[in-house]
């Protein structure tokens, strides 16, 4: 039987308890400690009778030799410093999204992980859900044909965040999914962002991202804190088939449509091409039901044991962050198309 790896979770706030629960129940992991500045909060996560230790100092935690890996679930502004310290201490690192609050910090994390030969993984949770895994497989095996467009909608009522805009709050989910399912990852030709603050919150509460992709395809992401209805839907259109993912429809999360537009040869007496419409069947693939975080921590363990990059590695986190930073630049420039990877002025970096 493979010996369990030993983990600690740093941060017992919103997401840390979910990570702690999945490390505790995973056959791959032994959860050794939970670290938080608030001891009572950490104690609540581990439980009164738990053997999992509560630690209030990250320095003390990282100095221990009975921990193989740490999971960081703290505000994004702390990710880079914590991850670099953990890597220098010889720990493998799992970090909550976004990977950092600015590109320089994220690049330092990726470079340091390579230097010390440790796994750096980003918790892009949706990439471990059965629907997203199925979409990725269908794109990879050619079932959809060439990707023509992606439309993604993630809207709901609140929560209006005090320190980040709607792009940095909601869009990382959609961008991480795009990076996971598109061959070669998310490498758009540019980013155009349109945002609005109709309630005077001080930052964009409604946002639209337009991402032209190589080969002529287009991705579009709509995020919104002000919608009275909650929608979580992504449409991936291909030259052969189109797939619709409705995450709020548990009975039929995925629907595949064998329908589309075929562009024939130009007509002899017209300048327009001969267009025909393909109207085929639609079906819903059967999907397993399992918790994404459980699959994610299993992938973290497998990547450590096999000495390979995880599915959502530091480079994936960096690609998502580059798009977010380009969106901030575009928003400040009136929505103009902005190249990805352009430097961001310090005063434009979000405070997370």
Coordinates of C-alpha atoms in Angstrom, one line a residue:
X1 CA 0.0 0.0 0.0
X2 CA 1.4 3.4 -0.9
X3 CA 2.3 5.4 2.1
X4 CA 0.2 8.5 2.7
X5 CA 1.6 12.0 2.1
X6 CA 1.5 14.5 4.9
X7 CA -0.3 17.8 4.4
X8 CA -1.1 21.0 6.2
X9 CA -3.7 23.7 5.3
X10 CA -2.8 27.3 5.7
X11 CA -5.9 29.4 6.2
X12 CA -9.1 28.4 7.9
X13 CA -11.4 31.0 6.5
X14 CA -13.9 30.5 3.6
X15 CA -12.1 27.8 1.5
X16 CA -9.6 26.3 3.9
X17 CA -12.2 24.1 5.7
X18 CA -13.2 22.5 2.3
X19 CA -9.6 21.7 1.6
X20 CA -9.0 20.3 5.1
X21 CA -12.1 18.1 4.8
X22 CA -10.9 16.6 1.5
X23 CA -7.3 16.0 2.7
X24 CA -8.7 14.3 5.8
X25 CA -11.0 11.9 3.8
X26 CA -8.5 11.2 1.0
X27 CA -6.7 7.8 1.1
X28 CA -3.6 9.6 -0.3
X29 CA -3.2 12.1 2.4
X30 CA -2.7 12.4 6.2
X31 CA -3.8 15.9 7.3
X32 CA -1.2 16.8 10.0
X33 CA -2.1 20.5 10.8
X34 CA -4.2 23.5 10.1
X35 CA -2.6 26.9 10.4
X36 CA -4.4 30.2 11.0
X37 CA -3.7 33.4 12.9
X38 CA -7.0 32.9 14.6
X39 CA -6.5 29.8 16.7
X40 CA -10.2 29.5 17.6
X41 CA -11.1 29.5 13.9
X42 CA -8.6 26.8 13.1
X43 CA -9.8 24.8 16.1
X44 CA -13.3 24.9 14.8
X45 CA -12.1 23.4 11.4
X46 CA -10.3 20.5 12.9
X47 CA -12.9 19.7 15.7
X48 CA -12.6 19.4 19.4
X49 CA -11.4 15.8 19.5
X50 CA -9.3 15.8 16.3
X51 CA -5.7 14.7 16.3
X52 CA -5.0 17.3 13.6
X53 CA -2.8 20.0 15.2
X54 CA -3.6 23.7 15.3
X55 CA -0.8 26.0 14.5
X56 CA -0.8 29.8 14.5
X57 CA 2.7 30.5 13.0
X58 CA 3.5 29.8 9.3
X59 CA 7.2 29.9 10.1
X60 CA 6.8 27.2 12.8
X61 CA 4.7 25.2 10.4
X62 CA 7.1 25.3 7.5
X63 CA 10.1 24.4 9.8
X64 CA 8.5 21.0 10.6
X65 CA 9.9 17.9 8.9
X66 CA 6.7 15.9 9.2
X67 CA 4.9 17.8 6.4
X68 CA 5.4 17.1 2.7
X69 CA 3.0 19.6 1.3
X70 CA 1.0 22.7 2.2
X71 CA -2.3 24.0 0.8
X72 CA -2.6 27.8 0.8
X73 CA -6.1 29.2 1.2
X74 CA -5.4 32.8 2.2
X75 CA -6.0 36.1 0.5
X76 CA -4.3 36.4 -2.9
X77 CA -2.0 39.1 -1.8
X78 CA -0.3 36.7 0.5
X79 CA 0.0 33.8 -1.9
X80 CA 3.4 34.6 -3.4
X81 CA 5.3 35.1 -0.1
X82 CA 3.7 32.1 1.5
X83 CA 4.4 29.8 -1.5
X84 CA 8.0 31.0 -1.9
X85 CA 8.6 30.3 1.8
X86 CA 7.0 26.9 1.6
X87 CA 9.0 26.0 -1.5
X88 CA 12.2 27.1 0.1
X89 CA 11.3 24.9 3.0
X90 CA 11.1 21.9 0.7
X91 CA 7.3 21.6 0.6
X92 CA 5.1 20.9 -2.3
X93 CA 2.5 23.7 -2.7
X94 CA -1.2 23.8 -3.6
X95 CA -2.5 27.4 -3.8
X96 CA -6.0 28.7 -4.1
X97 CA -7.0 30.7 -7.2
X98 CA -5.9 33.1 -8.4
X99 CA -2.3 32.0 -8.1
X100 CA -1.2 35.5 -7.0
X101 CA -2.4 39.1 -7.1
X102 CA 0.2 40.1 -9.7
X103 CA 2.2 38.6 -12.5
X104 CA 5.6 39.2 -11.0
X105 CA 4.8 37.2 -7.9
X106 CA 3.3 34.3 -9.9
X107 CA 6.3 34.1 -12.1
X108 CA 8.6 34.0 -9.1
X109 CA 6.5 31.1 -7.7
X110 CA 6.7 29.1 -11.0
X111 CA 10.4 29.7 -11.3
X112 CA 11.2 28.7 -7.7
X113 CA 9.2 25.5 -7.9
X114 CA 11.2 24.5 -10.9
X115 CA 14.5 25.4 -9.2
X116 CA 13.8 23.3 -6.1
X117 CA 12.0 20.5 -8.0
X118 CA 8.7 20.8 -6.1
X119 CA 5.2 20.6 -7.3
X120 CA 3.3 23.9 -7.6
X121 CA -0.4 23.3 -8.2
X122 CA -3.3 25.8 -8.5
X123 CA -6.7 24.8 -7.1
X124 CA -8.8 25.4 -10.3
X125 CA -11.6 23.3 -8.8
X126 CA -13.9 23.3 -11.8
X127 CA -11.2 21.6 -13.9
X128 CA -11.8 18.4 -11.8
X129 CA -15.6 18.3 -12.3
X130 CA -17.0 15.5 -14.5
X131 CA -18.6 17.9 -17.0
X132 CA -15.4 19.9 -17.6
X133 CA -13.4 16.7 -17.9
X134 CA -15.9 15.4 -20.4
X135 CA -15.7 18.6 -22.4
X136 CA -11.9 18.5 -22.5
X137 CA -12.0 14.9 -23.7
X138 CA -14.5 15.6 -26.5
X139 CA -12.4 18.5 -27.7
X140 CA -9.2 16.5 -27.5
X141 CA -10.6 13.5 -29.4
X142 CA -12.0 15.7 -32.2
X143 CA -15.7 15.1 -31.4
X144 CA -16.5 18.8 -31.6
X145 CA -14.2 19.5 -34.6
X146 CA -12.4 22.8 -34.7
X147 CA -13.5 25.2 -31.9
X148 CA -15.4 28.1 -33.4
X149 CA -16.6 30.0 -30.3
X150 CA -17.1 29.7 -26.5
X151 CA -19.8 31.7 -24.6
X152 CA -19.6 31.6 -20.8
X153 CA -22.1 33.1 -18.4
X154 CA -21.5 33.3 -14.6
X155 CA -24.1 35.7 -13.1
X156 CA -25.9 35.9 -9.8
X157 CA -27.0 38.4 -7.1
X158 CA -24.0 39.4 -5.0
X159 CA -21.8 39.1 -3.2
X160 CA -20.3 42.5 -4.0
X161 CA -16.7 42.3 -2.9
X162 CA -15.1 45.3 -1.2
X163 CA -11.6 44.7 -2.5
X164 CA -11.8 43.2 -6.0
X165 CA -14.0 43.8 -9.0
X166 CA -16.3 41.2 -10.6
X167 CA -13.7 40.2 -13.1
X168 CA -11.2 39.1 -10.4
X169 CA -13.9 37.6 -8.3
X170 CA -15.9 35.4 -10.8
X171 CA -13.9 35.2 -14.1
X172 CA -11.1 33.1 -12.8
X173 CA -13.5 30.1 -12.8
X174 CA -14.4 30.6 -16.5
X175 CA -10.8 31.4 -17.5
X176 CA -9.4 28.4 -15.7
X177 CA -11.9 26.2 -17.5
X178 CA -11.0 27.7 -20.9
X179 CA -7.4 27.1 -20.1
X180 CA -8.1 23.5 -19.2
X181 CA -10.3 22.5 -22.2
X182 CA -8.6 24.4 -25.0
X183 CA -5.7 22.7 -26.7
X184 CA -2.5 24.5 -25.7
X185 CA -4.2 26.3 -22.9
X186 CA -5.7 29.8 -22.9
X187 CA -3.5 32.0 -25.0
X188 CA -5.8 34.6 -26.5
X189 CA -4.6 37.1 -29.1
X190 CA -5.7 39.9 -26.7
X191 CA -8.3 40.8 -24.1
X192 CA -11.0 43.4 -24.3
X193 CA -12.9 44.2 -21.1
X194 CA -16.1 46.2 -20.7
X195 CA -17.2 46.9 -17.1
X196 CA -19.9 48.9 -15.4
X197 CA -20.6 50.0 -11.8
X198 CA -24.3 51.1 -11.9
X199 CA -24.7 50.9 -8.1
X200 CA -21.7 53.0 -7.2
X201 CA -19.7 50.2 -5.5
X202 CA -16.4 51.7 -6.6
X203 CA -15.5 48.9 -9.0
X204 CA -17.1 47.0 -11.9
X205 CA -20.1 44.9 -10.8
X206 CA -21.0 43.8 -14.4
X207 CA -18.4 42.7 -16.8
X208 CA -17.8 41.3 -20.3
X209 CA -14.6 39.8 -21.6
X210 CA -13.9 39.3 -25.2
X211 CA -11.0 37.0 -26.1
X212 CA -10.0 36.4 -29.7
X213 CA -8.3 33.0 -30.0
X214 CA -5.8 31.7 -32.5
X215 CA -7.4 30.4 -35.7
X216 CA -10.3 32.8 -35.8
X217 CA -12.3 31.5 -32.8
X218 CA -13.7 33.8 -30.2
X219 CA -14.4 33.3 -26.4
X220 CA -16.7 35.6 -24.5
X221 CA -17.2 35.7 -20.7
X222 CA -20.1 37.5 -18.9
X223 CA -19.8 38.0 -15.2
X224 CA -22.3 39.8 -13.0
X225 CA -23.0 40.4 -9.3
X226 CA -26.4 42.2 -10.0
X227 CA -28.5 39.5 -11.7
X228 CA -31.6 38.4 -9.7
X229 CA -31.2 35.0 -11.4
X230 CA -28.2 32.7 -11.1
X231 CA -26.8 31.3 -14.3
X232 CA -23.8 29.0 -14.7
X233 CA -23.6 28.1 -18.4
X234 CA -21.0 27.5 -21.0
X235 CA -21.5 26.9 -24.7
X236 CA -18.6 25.4 -26.7
X237 CA -19.3 25.5 -30.4
X238 CA -17.3 23.4 -32.8
X239 CA -17.3 22.7 -36.5
X240 CA -18.9 19.3 -36.0
X241 CA -20.9 19.6 -32.8
X242 CA -21.7 22.0 -30.0
X243 CA -21.8 21.2 -26.3
X244 CA -23.8 23.1 -23.7
X245 CA -22.9 22.8 -20.0
X246 CA -25.5 24.0 -17.5
X247 CA -24.0 23.6 -14.1
X248 CA -27.3 24.3 -12.3
X249 CA -29.1 21.4 -14.1
X250 CA -28.0 18.3 -12.1
X251 CA -30.3 16.0 -14.2
X252 CA -28.6 17.1 -17.5
X253 CA -25.5 19.0 -17.0
X254 CA -24.2 18.4 -20.5
X255 CA -26.1 18.4 -23.8
X256 CA -24.3 17.7 -27.1
X257 CA -25.9 19.0 -30.3
X258 CA -25.1 17.6 -33.7
X259 CA -26.2 20.8 -35.3
X260 CA -24.4 23.7 -37.0
X261 CA -23.7 25.7 -40.1
X262 CA -21.8 24.3 -43.1
X263 CA -20.2 26.7 -45.5
X264 CA -20.1 25.4 -49.0
X265 CA -18.4 26.7 -52.2
X266 CA -19.5 30.2 -53.4
X267 CA -22.5 30.1 -55.7
X268 CA -21.6 30.7 -59.4
X269 CA -23.9 33.8 -59.7
X270 CA -23.4 35.2 -56.2
X271 CA -20.5 36.5 -54.1
X272 CA -21.9 34.8 -51.0
X273 CA -21.1 31.2 -50.1
X274 CA -23.6 28.4 -50.2
X275 CA -24.7 28.0 -46.6
X276 CA -26.5 25.0 -45.3
X277 CA -27.8 24.2 -41.8
X278 CA -27.2 20.8 -40.2
X279 CA -30.0 19.7 -37.9
X280 CA -29.0 16.5 -36.2
X281 CA -29.6 14.8 -32.9
X282 CA -29.0 16.1 -29.4
X283 CA -28.0 13.8 -26.5
X284 CA -26.9 14.0 -22.9
X285 CA -23.8 12.0 -21.9
X286 CA -23.9 10.1 -18.7
X287 CA -21.6 11.6 -16.1
X288 CA -20.3 10.3 -12.7
X289 CA -21.1 12.2 -9.6
X290 CA -18.1 12.9 -7.4
X291 CA -16.7 15.9 -5.5
X292 CA -14.2 17.9 -7.6
X293 CA -12.0 18.7 -4.6
X294 CA -11.5 15.0 -3.9
X295 CA -10.3 14.5 -7.4
X296 CA -8.1 17.6 -7.1
X297 CA -6.3 16.4 -4.0
X298 CA -5.8 13.0 -5.5
X299 CA -4.2 14.7 -8.6
X300 CA -1.9 16.7 -6.3
X301 CA -0.7 13.4 -4.6
X302 CA -0.3 11.7 -8.0
X303 CA 1.8 14.5 -9.4
X304 CA 4.1 14.4 -6.4
X305 CA 4.5 10.6 -6.5
X306 CA 5.0 10.5 -10.2
X307 CA 7.3 13.5 -10.4
X308 CA 5.2 15.3 -13.0
X309 CA 3.3 18.5 -13.4
X310 CA -0.3 18.4 -12.2
X311 CA -3.1 19.1 -14.6
X312 CA -3.5 22.6 -13.2
X313 CA 0.1 23.6 -12.6
X314 CA 1.7 26.9 -11.9
X315 CA 1.8 27.7 -15.6
X316 CA -1.9 27.3 -15.9
X317 CA -2.4 29.7 -13.0
X318 CA -0.1 32.2 -14.6
X319 CA -2.0 32.1 -17.9
X320 CA -5.2 32.8 -16.1
X321 CA -3.6 35.6 -14.1
X322 CA -2.1 37.1 -17.3
X323 CA -5.7 37.4 -18.8
X324 CA -7.0 39.0 -15.6
X325 CA -4.2 41.6 -15.6
X326 CA -4.8 42.3 -19.3
X327 CA -8.5 42.7 -18.5
X328 CA -7.6 45.4 -15.9
X329 CA -5.5 47.2 -18.4
X330 CA -8.2 47.1 -21.1
X331 CA -10.8 48.3 -18.6
X332 CA -8.6 51.3 -17.7
X333 CA -8.1 52.0 -21.4
X334 CA -11.8 52.1 -22.3
X335 CA -12.2 48.5 -23.3
X336 CA -9.5 48.5 -26.1
X337 CA -8.0 45.1 -27.0
X338 CA -4.9 44.7 -24.8
X339 CA -2.1 42.2 -25.3
X340 CA -1.7 39.5 -22.7
X341 CA 1.4 39.6 -20.6
X342 CA 1.7 43.4 -20.6
X343 CA 3.2 44.9 -17.4
X344 CA 0.6 46.3 -15.0
X345 CA 1.3 49.5 -13.1
X346 CA 1.3 48.9 -9.3
X347 CA -1.6 51.2 -8.7
X348 CA -3.7 49.0 -11.0
X349 CA -3.0 45.8 -9.2
X350 CA -6.1 44.5 -7.4
X351 CA -6.0 44.3 -3.6
X352 CA -7.2 40.8 -2.8

